Amino acid sequence: MKRALYSLCAVFCAIGMQAQDAQLLNLKAEVRVDYQREHLDGSTYEPNTGFKGKYVNILMNGEITPQFSYSYRQRLNKAHKDQSFFDATDWAYITYKPDTHWSLSGGKQVVGIGGFEYDRAPINLYFCSEFWNNIPCYQLGASVAYSIGQGNDQLMAQVCQSPWRLSEADMYAYNLMWMGNHGRYSSLWSANLLEYLPGKYIFYLALGNQLQLGASTRLQVDLMNRAVSHHPMLLKDCSVMAELSHRCRKVNMFCKMTYDVNATGQEGDFCVTDGTEMKSVGAGIEFFPAKGTDDVRLHANAVYAWGKNGNVDGTMLPKQTRVDVGVTWRMNLLSFTNKK
């Protein structure tokens, strides 16, 4: 770990020295540490109880030229599957923007699936749907996006490695997204075709909707339907996630529910497996104690889940209760701006 940190610092400083003649470089770090207690049917579940180091992230982004920009995030506390440093890289991609409408990106990216729960940074989420907990959402690929009119709507097409890619198998995902922003309403919709086995596909239709209810209150509702090839079963394999939040000065309060079901009798959905019907409800509070910034955050929340999970190794389990408190802090480590 020390060698990795030293290598990162050396690379960042070298890039930073070059970036003085470009427009911008920002290097940041963020950390979240929690203490949680989990119970299953009234009994303490020790593997998920105690102090947990949830996230240690390094983030870097900036511009190489006015047309080329880059973004990078490394999760330092994530295990490496094959001892490759790149396994713990959430994303590392470069974007070319020839004009105000078009942009092309390539590298390791977020798989283009709709929904606001899916879109939010994991460090800002405390309990999530069974789908969210099982989707491998960072893959190598390329995308092209087009902004319509004044930029209130953006369409993106992406081709990337399948999240279910087996070893060296040649498997892909094809994603089409609409990102809209119209006053109080915002959307993250997608249609996805993902190869779960060579030559076999599962279809996603994800409809993420956000409504701003006044200046301080926000409602997010995600609806997702999934269907394996030749079995287009509506609402038999789906997820619903809804969160209502209210911010008052330094305090943010929220409540959330999730529902995951798969009653298709078909294989192919590796996120919410056949025989699953899980529900959860929870609530929490965030407090930002530092003056003039949200870079320090305290949180407390509780969630209860019930139902049946067809995956014996699933994240959500019947009669599961989790209480969680913790702290998150963010740090600006290095910044270079164009002196011109």
Short mmCIF file of C-alpha atoms in Angstrom, two decimals:
data_model
loop_
_atom_site.label_atom_id
_atom_site.label_comp_id
_atom_site.label_asym_id
_atom_site.label_seq_id
_atom_site.Cartn_x
_atom_site.Cartn_y
_atom_site.Cartn_z
CA MET A 1 0.00 0.00 0.00
CA LYS A 2 2.84 2.42 0.79
CA ARG A 3 4.46 1.76 -2.59
CA ALA A 4 1.13 2.41 -4.32
CA LEU A 5 0.69 5.70 -2.45
CA TYR A 6 4.23 6.84 -3.28
CA SER A 7 3.73 5.92 -6.93
CA LEU A 8 0.44 7.81 -7.04
CA CYS A 9 1.97 10.93 -5.52
CA ALA A 10 4.87 10.84 -7.99
CA VAL A 11 2.55 10.47 -10.98
CA PHE A 12 0.20 13.20 -9.74
CA CYS A 13 3.03 15.66 -9.11
CA ALA A 14 4.53 15.01 -12.55
CA ILE A 15 1.18 15.55 -14.24
CA GLY A 16 0.55 18.58 -12.06
CA MET A 17 3.81 20.23 -13.18
CA GLN A 18 2.80 19.73 -16.81
CA ALA A 19 -0.72 20.94 -16.17
CA GLN A 20 0.40 24.46 -15.26
CA ASP A 21 0.46 25.24 -18.99
CA ALA A 22 -3.00 23.70 -19.43
CA GLN A 23 -6.19 24.82 -17.78
CA LEU A 24 -6.78 22.85 -14.59
CA LEU A 25 -5.76 19.96 -12.35
CA ASN A 26 -7.54 19.02 -9.11
CA LEU A 27 -6.32 16.28 -6.80
CA LYS A 28 -8.58 15.28 -3.94
CA ALA A 29 -9.00 12.56 -1.33
CA GLU A 30 -12.10 11.37 0.51
CA VAL A 31 -12.51 8.97 3.42
CA ARG A 32 -15.50 7.46 5.19
CA VAL A 33 -15.39 5.44 8.43
CA ASP A 34 -18.50 3.91 10.03
CA TYR A 35 -19.55 2.03 13.13
CA GLN A 36 -22.47 -0.28 12.44
CA ARG A 37 -24.52 -2.98 14.13
CA GLU A 38 -26.41 -5.57 12.13
CA HIS A 39 -28.99 -8.05 13.37
CA LEU A 40 -30.64 -10.96 11.56
CA ASP A 41 -33.94 -12.01 13.10
CA GLY A 42 -32.90 -10.41 16.39
CA SER A 43 -29.41 -11.97 16.59
CA THR A 44 -26.20 -10.00 16.07
CA TYR A 45 -24.52 -10.68 12.74
CA GLU A 46 -20.89 -10.26 13.73
CA PRO A 47 -19.26 -10.06 10.23
CA ASN A 48 -21.18 -6.81 9.60
CA THR A 49 -20.89 -5.40 13.12
CA GLY A 50 -18.19 -3.07 14.40
CA PHE A 51 -15.97 -0.35 12.96
CA LYS A 52 -15.74 -0.42 9.17
CA GLY A 53 -13.41 1.50 6.87
CA LYS A 54 -15.91 2.04 4.07
CA TYR A 55 -14.06 4.18 1.51
CA VAL A 56 -10.62 5.66 0.87
CA ASN A 57 -10.66 7.35 -2.54
CA ILE A 58 -8.20 9.40 -4.57
CA LEU A 59 -9.77 11.61 -7.28
CA MET A 60 -8.12 13.59 -10.05
CA ASN A 61 -9.58 15.55 -12.93
CA GLY A 62 -8.67 18.44 -15.18
CA GLU A 63 -8.06 19.71 -18.69
CA ILE A 64 -5.13 18.88 -20.95
CA THR A 65 -6.28 21.34 -23.63
CA PRO A 66 -9.62 23.14 -24.09
CA GLN A 67 -10.83 20.10 -26.07
CA PHE A 68 -9.32 17.27 -23.98
CA SER A 69 -10.16 16.57 -20.34
CA TYR A 70 -9.65 13.60 -18.03
CA SER A 71 -11.12 12.07 -14.88
CA TYR A 72 -9.74 9.45 -12.52
CA ARG A 73 -10.80 7.79 -9.28
CA GLN A 74 -8.86 5.14 -7.39
CA ARG A 75 -10.36 3.23 -4.46
CA LEU A 76 -7.41 2.44 -2.19
CA ASN A 77 -9.32 0.13 0.16
CA LYS A 78 -10.77 -2.09 -2.60
CA ALA A 79 -9.35 -5.60 -2.96
CA HIS A 80 -7.52 -6.45 -6.20
CA LYS A 81 -8.88 -9.57 -7.89
CA ASP A 82 -5.68 -10.44 -9.75
CA GLN A 83 -3.14 -8.17 -8.07
CA SER A 84 -3.69 -5.55 -10.77
CA PHE A 85 -3.72 -1.95 -9.56
CA PHE A 86 -6.29 -1.22 -12.29
CA ASP A 87 -8.84 -3.53 -10.65
CA ALA A 88 -9.38 -0.96 -7.90
CA THR A 89 -9.67 1.92 -10.39
CA ASP A 90 -13.31 2.98 -10.51
CA TRP A 91 -12.78 5.09 -13.59
CA ALA A 92 -9.95 6.52 -15.69
CA TYR A 93 -11.03 8.05 -18.98
CA ILE A 94 -10.24 10.86 -21.38
CA THR A 95 -12.88 13.02 -23.08
CA TYR A 96 -12.61 14.88 -26.37
CA LYS A 97 -15.09 17.73 -26.86
CA PRO A 98 -14.75 19.30 -30.34
CA ASP A 99 -17.64 21.74 -29.80
CA THR A 100 -20.40 22.60 -27.33
CA HIS A 101 -22.61 19.68 -28.41
CA TRP A 102 -20.46 16.60 -29.01
CA SER A 103 -18.16 14.69 -26.68
CA LEU A 104 -16.33 11.38 -27.04
CA SER A 105 -14.87 9.43 -24.12
CA GLY A 106 -12.74 6.31 -23.79
CA GLY A 107 -11.22 4.32 -20.93
CA LYS A 108 -12.66 2.79 -17.80
CA GLN A 109 -16.10 4.32 -17.27
CA VAL A 110 -19.32 3.98 -15.32
CA VAL A 111 -21.63 1.61 -17.21
CA GLY A 112 -24.43 3.78 -18.62
CA ILE A 113 -27.41 2.56 -16.61
CA GLY A 114 -30.17 4.97 -15.57
CA GLY A 115 -31.42 5.74 -12.07
CA PHE A 116 -30.43 8.24 -9.39
CA GLU A 117 -29.50 5.64 -6.77
CA TYR A 118 -27.12 4.08 -9.30
CA ASP A 119 -25.74 7.48 -10.36
CA ARG A 120 -24.82 8.77 -6.92
CA ALA A 121 -21.32 8.27 -5.53
CA PRO A 122 -21.18 5.18 -3.27
CA ILE A 123 -19.58 7.21 -0.48
CA ASN A 124 -22.83 9.22 -0.26
CA LEU A 125 -25.12 6.18 0.10
CA TYR A 126 -25.84 4.26 3.29
CA PHE A 127 -28.28 1.51 2.28
CA CYS A 128 -29.31 0.51 -1.22
CA SER A 129 -31.34 -1.92 -3.29
CA GLU A 130 -30.26 -5.49 -3.94
CA PHE A 131 -29.67 -4.51 -7.57
CA TRP A 132 -27.27 -1.70 -6.58
CA ASN A 133 -25.31 -3.99 -4.28
CA ASN A 134 -24.61 -6.55 -7.00
CA ILE A 135 -24.06 -4.66 -10.27
CA PRO A 136 -20.36 -4.38 -11.34
CA CYS A 137 -20.71 -0.83 -12.59
CA TYR A 138 -17.18 0.15 -13.77
CA GLN A 139 -15.99 -1.26 -17.10
CA LEU A 140 -13.65 -0.47 -20.00
CA GLY A 141 -15.41 1.05 -22.98
CA ALA A 142 -16.13 4.06 -25.17
CA SER A 143 -19.04 6.48 -25.38
CA VAL A 144 -20.31 9.38 -27.45
CA ALA A 145 -22.69 12.05 -26.13
CA TYR A 146 -24.66 14.83 -27.77
CA SER A 147 -26.13 17.84 -25.94
CA ILE A 148 -29.39 19.13 -27.41
CA GLY A 149 -30.10 22.85 -27.65
CA GLN A 150 -28.91 24.72 -24.56
CA GLY A 151 -27.72 21.51 -22.90
CA ASN A 152 -30.86 20.68 -20.93
CA ASP A 153 -30.93 17.26 -22.61
CA GLN A 154 -28.05 14.96 -23.38
CA LEU A 155 -28.09 11.64 -25.23
CA MET A 156 -25.28 9.14 -24.71
CA ALA A 157 -24.47 5.89 -26.51
CA GLN A 158 -21.90 3.55 -24.96
CA VAL A 159 -20.25 0.24 -25.77
CA CYS A 160 -18.28 -1.39 -22.97
CA GLN A 161 -17.21 -4.72 -21.58
CA SER A 162 -20.12 -6.65 -20.11
CA PRO A 163 -20.34 -6.42 -16.31
CA TRP A 164 -20.66 -10.22 -16.44
CA ARG A 165 -17.59 -10.78 -18.62
CA LEU A 166 -16.18 -14.25 -17.98
CA SER A 167 -12.39 -14.43 -17.86
CA GLU A 168 -11.20 -13.60 -21.37
CA ALA A 169 -14.62 -14.05 -23.01
CA ASP A 170 -15.54 -11.50 -25.69
CA MET A 171 -18.70 -10.07 -24.05
CA TYR A 172 -20.17 -6.56 -24.28
CA ALA A 173 -22.88 -4.21 -23.05
CA TYR A 174 -24.69 -1.68 -25.26
CA ASN A 175 -26.19 1.31 -23.48
CA LEU A 176 -28.30 4.29 -24.51
CA MET A 177 -29.01 7.06 -21.98
CA TRP A 178 -31.07 10.24 -21.78
CA MET A 179 -30.06 12.80 -19.16
CA GLY A 180 -32.54 15.65 -18.85
CA ASN A 181 -32.81 18.76 -16.71
CA HIS A 182 -36.04 20.74 -17.01
CA GLY A 183 -36.67 23.08 -14.13
CA ARG A 184 -37.74 21.06 -11.12
CA TYR A 185 -37.66 17.76 -13.00
CA SER A 186 -34.52 15.79 -13.90
CA SER A 187 -34.23 12.42 -15.60
CA LEU A 188 -31.72 9.59 -15.94
CA TRP A 189 -33.30 7.09 -18.31
CA SER A 190 -31.58 4.22 -20.11
CA ALA A 191 -32.15 1.22 -22.32
CA ASN A 192 -29.46 -1.45 -21.94
CA LEU A 193 -28.53 -4.69 -23.63
CA LEU A 194 -26.00 -6.65 -21.54
CA GLU A 195 -24.41 -9.96 -22.42
CA TYR A 196 -24.62 -12.21 -19.35
CA LEU A 197 -23.26 -15.32 -21.13
CA PRO A 198 -21.62 -15.49 -24.57
CA GLY A 199 -24.42 -14.80 -27.06
CA LYS A 200 -27.10 -14.40 -24.33
CA TYR A 201 -28.50 -11.03 -23.27
CA ILE A 202 -30.53 -9.38 -20.56
CA PHE A 203 -32.43 -6.15 -21.27
CA TYR A 204 -32.72 -3.24 -18.81
CA LEU A 205 -35.14 -0.34 -18.96
CA ALA A 206 -34.19 2.08 -16.17
CA LEU A 207 -36.22 5.23 -15.51
CA GLY A 208 -34.64 7.56 -12.98
CA ASN A 209 -36.77 10.56 -11.98
CA GLN A 210 -35.98 13.47 -9.66
CA LEU A 211 -38.41 16.17 -8.58
CA GLN A 212 -37.28 19.25 -6.68
CA LEU A 213 -40.07 20.09 -4.23
CA GLY A 214 -39.04 23.61 -3.32
CA ALA A 215 -35.52 24.79 -2.61
CA SER A 216 -34.73 22.25 0.12
CA THR A 217 -36.80 19.13 -0.55
CA ARG A 218 -36.05 16.49 -3.18
CA LEU A 219 -37.82 13.30 -4.28
CA GLN A 220 -36.01 10.63 -6.30
CA VAL A 221 -37.88 7.65 -7.75
CA ASP A 222 -36.19 4.96 -9.86
CA LEU A 223 -38.10 2.29 -11.78
CA MET A 224 -36.21 -0.56 -13.46
CA ASN A 225 -37.50 -3.51 -15.47
CA ARG A 226 -35.26 -6.42 -16.53
CA ALA A 227 -35.96 -9.18 -19.04
CA VAL A 228 -33.88 -12.05 -20.36
CA SER A 229 -33.84 -12.66 -24.13
CA HIS A 230 -37.12 -14.07 -25.48
CA HIS A 231 -38.83 -13.58 -22.10
CA PRO A 232 -40.04 -9.93 -22.03
CA MET A 233 -41.89 -10.20 -18.72
CA LEU A 234 -43.11 -6.81 -17.52
CA LEU A 235 -42.60 -6.13 -13.79
CA LYS A 236 -41.76 -9.76 -12.97
CA ASP A 237 -38.08 -8.86 -12.67
CA CYS A 238 -37.82 -5.27 -11.48
CA SER A 239 -36.62 -2.84 -8.83
CA VAL A 240 -38.15 0.31 -7.35
CA MET A 241 -36.11 2.75 -5.28
CA ALA A 242 -37.50 5.98 -3.76
CA GLU A 243 -35.89 8.58 -1.48
CA LEU A 244 -37.29 11.78 0.01
CA SER A 245 -34.77 14.22 1.49
CA HIS A 246 -34.95 17.66 3.11
CA ARG A 247 -31.97 19.97 3.74
CA CYS A 248 -32.20 22.62 6.45
CA ARG A 249 -28.99 24.64 6.78
CA LYS A 250 -26.38 22.20 8.13
CA VAL A 251 -28.74 19.23 8.48
CA ASN A 252 -30.05 16.85 5.82
CA MET A 253 -32.78 14.34 6.67
CA PHE A 254 -33.93 11.51 4.43
CA CYS A 255 -36.13 8.44 4.25
CA LYS A 256 -35.87 5.69 1.66
CA MET A 257 -37.53 2.48 0.47
CA THR A 258 -36.42 -0.21 -1.98
CA TYR A 259 -38.19 -3.15 -3.60
CA ASP A 260 -36.50 -5.89 -5.64
CA VAL A 261 -38.36 -8.82 -7.18
CA ASN A 262 -37.57 -11.61 -9.65
CA ALA A 263 -40.40 -14.07 -10.24
CA THR A 264 -39.52 -15.02 -13.82
CA GLY A 265 -38.36 -18.57 -13.24
CA GLN A 266 -35.48 -17.74 -15.62
CA GLU A 267 -31.74 -17.53 -15.20
CA GLY A 268 -29.78 -14.55 -16.46
CA ASP A 269 -30.30 -11.84 -13.85
CA PHE A 270 -27.18 -12.01 -11.70
CA CYS A 271 -28.10 -8.91 -9.66
CA VAL A 272 -31.57 -9.91 -8.45
CA THR A 273 -31.75 -13.67 -8.80
CA ASP A 274 -34.89 -15.71 -9.44
CA GLY A 275 -36.97 -16.32 -6.32
CA THR A 276 -36.20 -12.92 -4.79
CA GLU A 277 -38.72 -10.50 -3.30
CA MET A 278 -36.97 -8.15 -0.89
CA LYS A 279 -38.19 -4.89 0.61
CA SER A 280 -36.46 -2.35 2.81
CA VAL A 281 -37.33 0.90 4.58
CA GLY A 282 -34.98 3.22 6.38
CA ALA A 283 -34.20 6.77 7.42
CA GLY A 284 -31.19 8.82 8.34
CA ILE A 285 -29.70 12.19 9.11
CA GLU A 286 -26.55 14.01 8.00
CA PHE A 287 -24.87 16.91 9.79
CA PHE A 288 -22.19 19.17 8.30
CA PRO A 289 -20.36 20.80 11.25
CA ALA A 290 -17.60 22.71 9.42
CA LYS A 291 -18.29 26.38 8.75
CA GLY A 292 -18.65 27.33 5.09
CA THR A 293 -18.13 23.82 3.66
CA ASP A 294 -19.70 20.35 3.41
CA ASP A 295 -16.31 18.63 3.40
CA VAL A 296 -16.91 17.17 6.88
CA ARG A 297 -20.06 15.11 7.38
CA LEU A 298 -21.47 13.14 10.29
CA HIS A 299 -24.26 10.64 9.64
CA ALA A 300 -26.59 8.25 11.42
CA ASN A 301 -29.16 5.94 9.83
CA ALA A 302 -31.14 2.75 10.31
CA VAL A 303 -32.72 0.31 7.83
CA TYR A 304 -34.89 -2.80 8.06
CA ALA A 305 -35.22 -5.40 5.26
CA TRP A 306 -37.63 -8.28 4.92
CA GLY A 307 -38.80 -10.83 2.37
CA LYS A 308 -36.91 -13.59 0.51
CA ASN A 309 -33.60 -13.41 -1.31
CA GLY A 310 -33.03 -16.05 -3.99
CA ASN A 311 -29.28 -15.42 -3.68
CA VAL A 312 -27.91 -17.11 -0.56
CA ASP A 313 -24.90 -14.77 -0.78
CA GLY A 314 -27.05 -11.67 -1.32
CA THR A 315 -26.54 -8.40 0.53
CA MET A 316 -30.13 -7.90 1.70
CA LEU A 317 -31.41 -10.69 3.95
CA PRO A 318 -34.77 -11.45 5.60
CA LYS A 319 -35.43 -9.75 8.94
CA GLN A 320 -32.24 -7.73 8.66
CA THR A 321 -31.72 -4.60 10.78
CA ARG A 322 -28.70 -2.32 10.46
CA VAL A 323 -27.88 0.80 12.47
CA ASP A 324 -24.97 2.87 11.23
CA VAL A 325 -23.13 6.00 12.36
CA GLY A 326 -20.00 7.48 10.85
CA VAL A 327 -17.93 10.36 9.56
CA THR A 328 -16.83 11.40 6.08
CA TRP A 329 -14.19 13.96 5.22
CA ARG A 330 -12.87 15.33 1.93
CA MET A 331 -9.53 17.06 1.32
CA ASN A 332 -8.19 19.19 -1.53
CA LEU A 333 -4.61 17.95 -1.91
CA LEU A 334 -3.28 19.72 -4.98
CA SER A 335 -4.49 22.22 -7.55
CA PHE A 336 -2.97 23.84 -10.61
CA THR A 337 -4.67 26.45 -12.77
CA ASN A 338 -3.71 28.13 -16.00
CA LYS A 339 -1.81 31.39 -15.37
CA LYS A 340 -2.66 32.83 -18.76
#
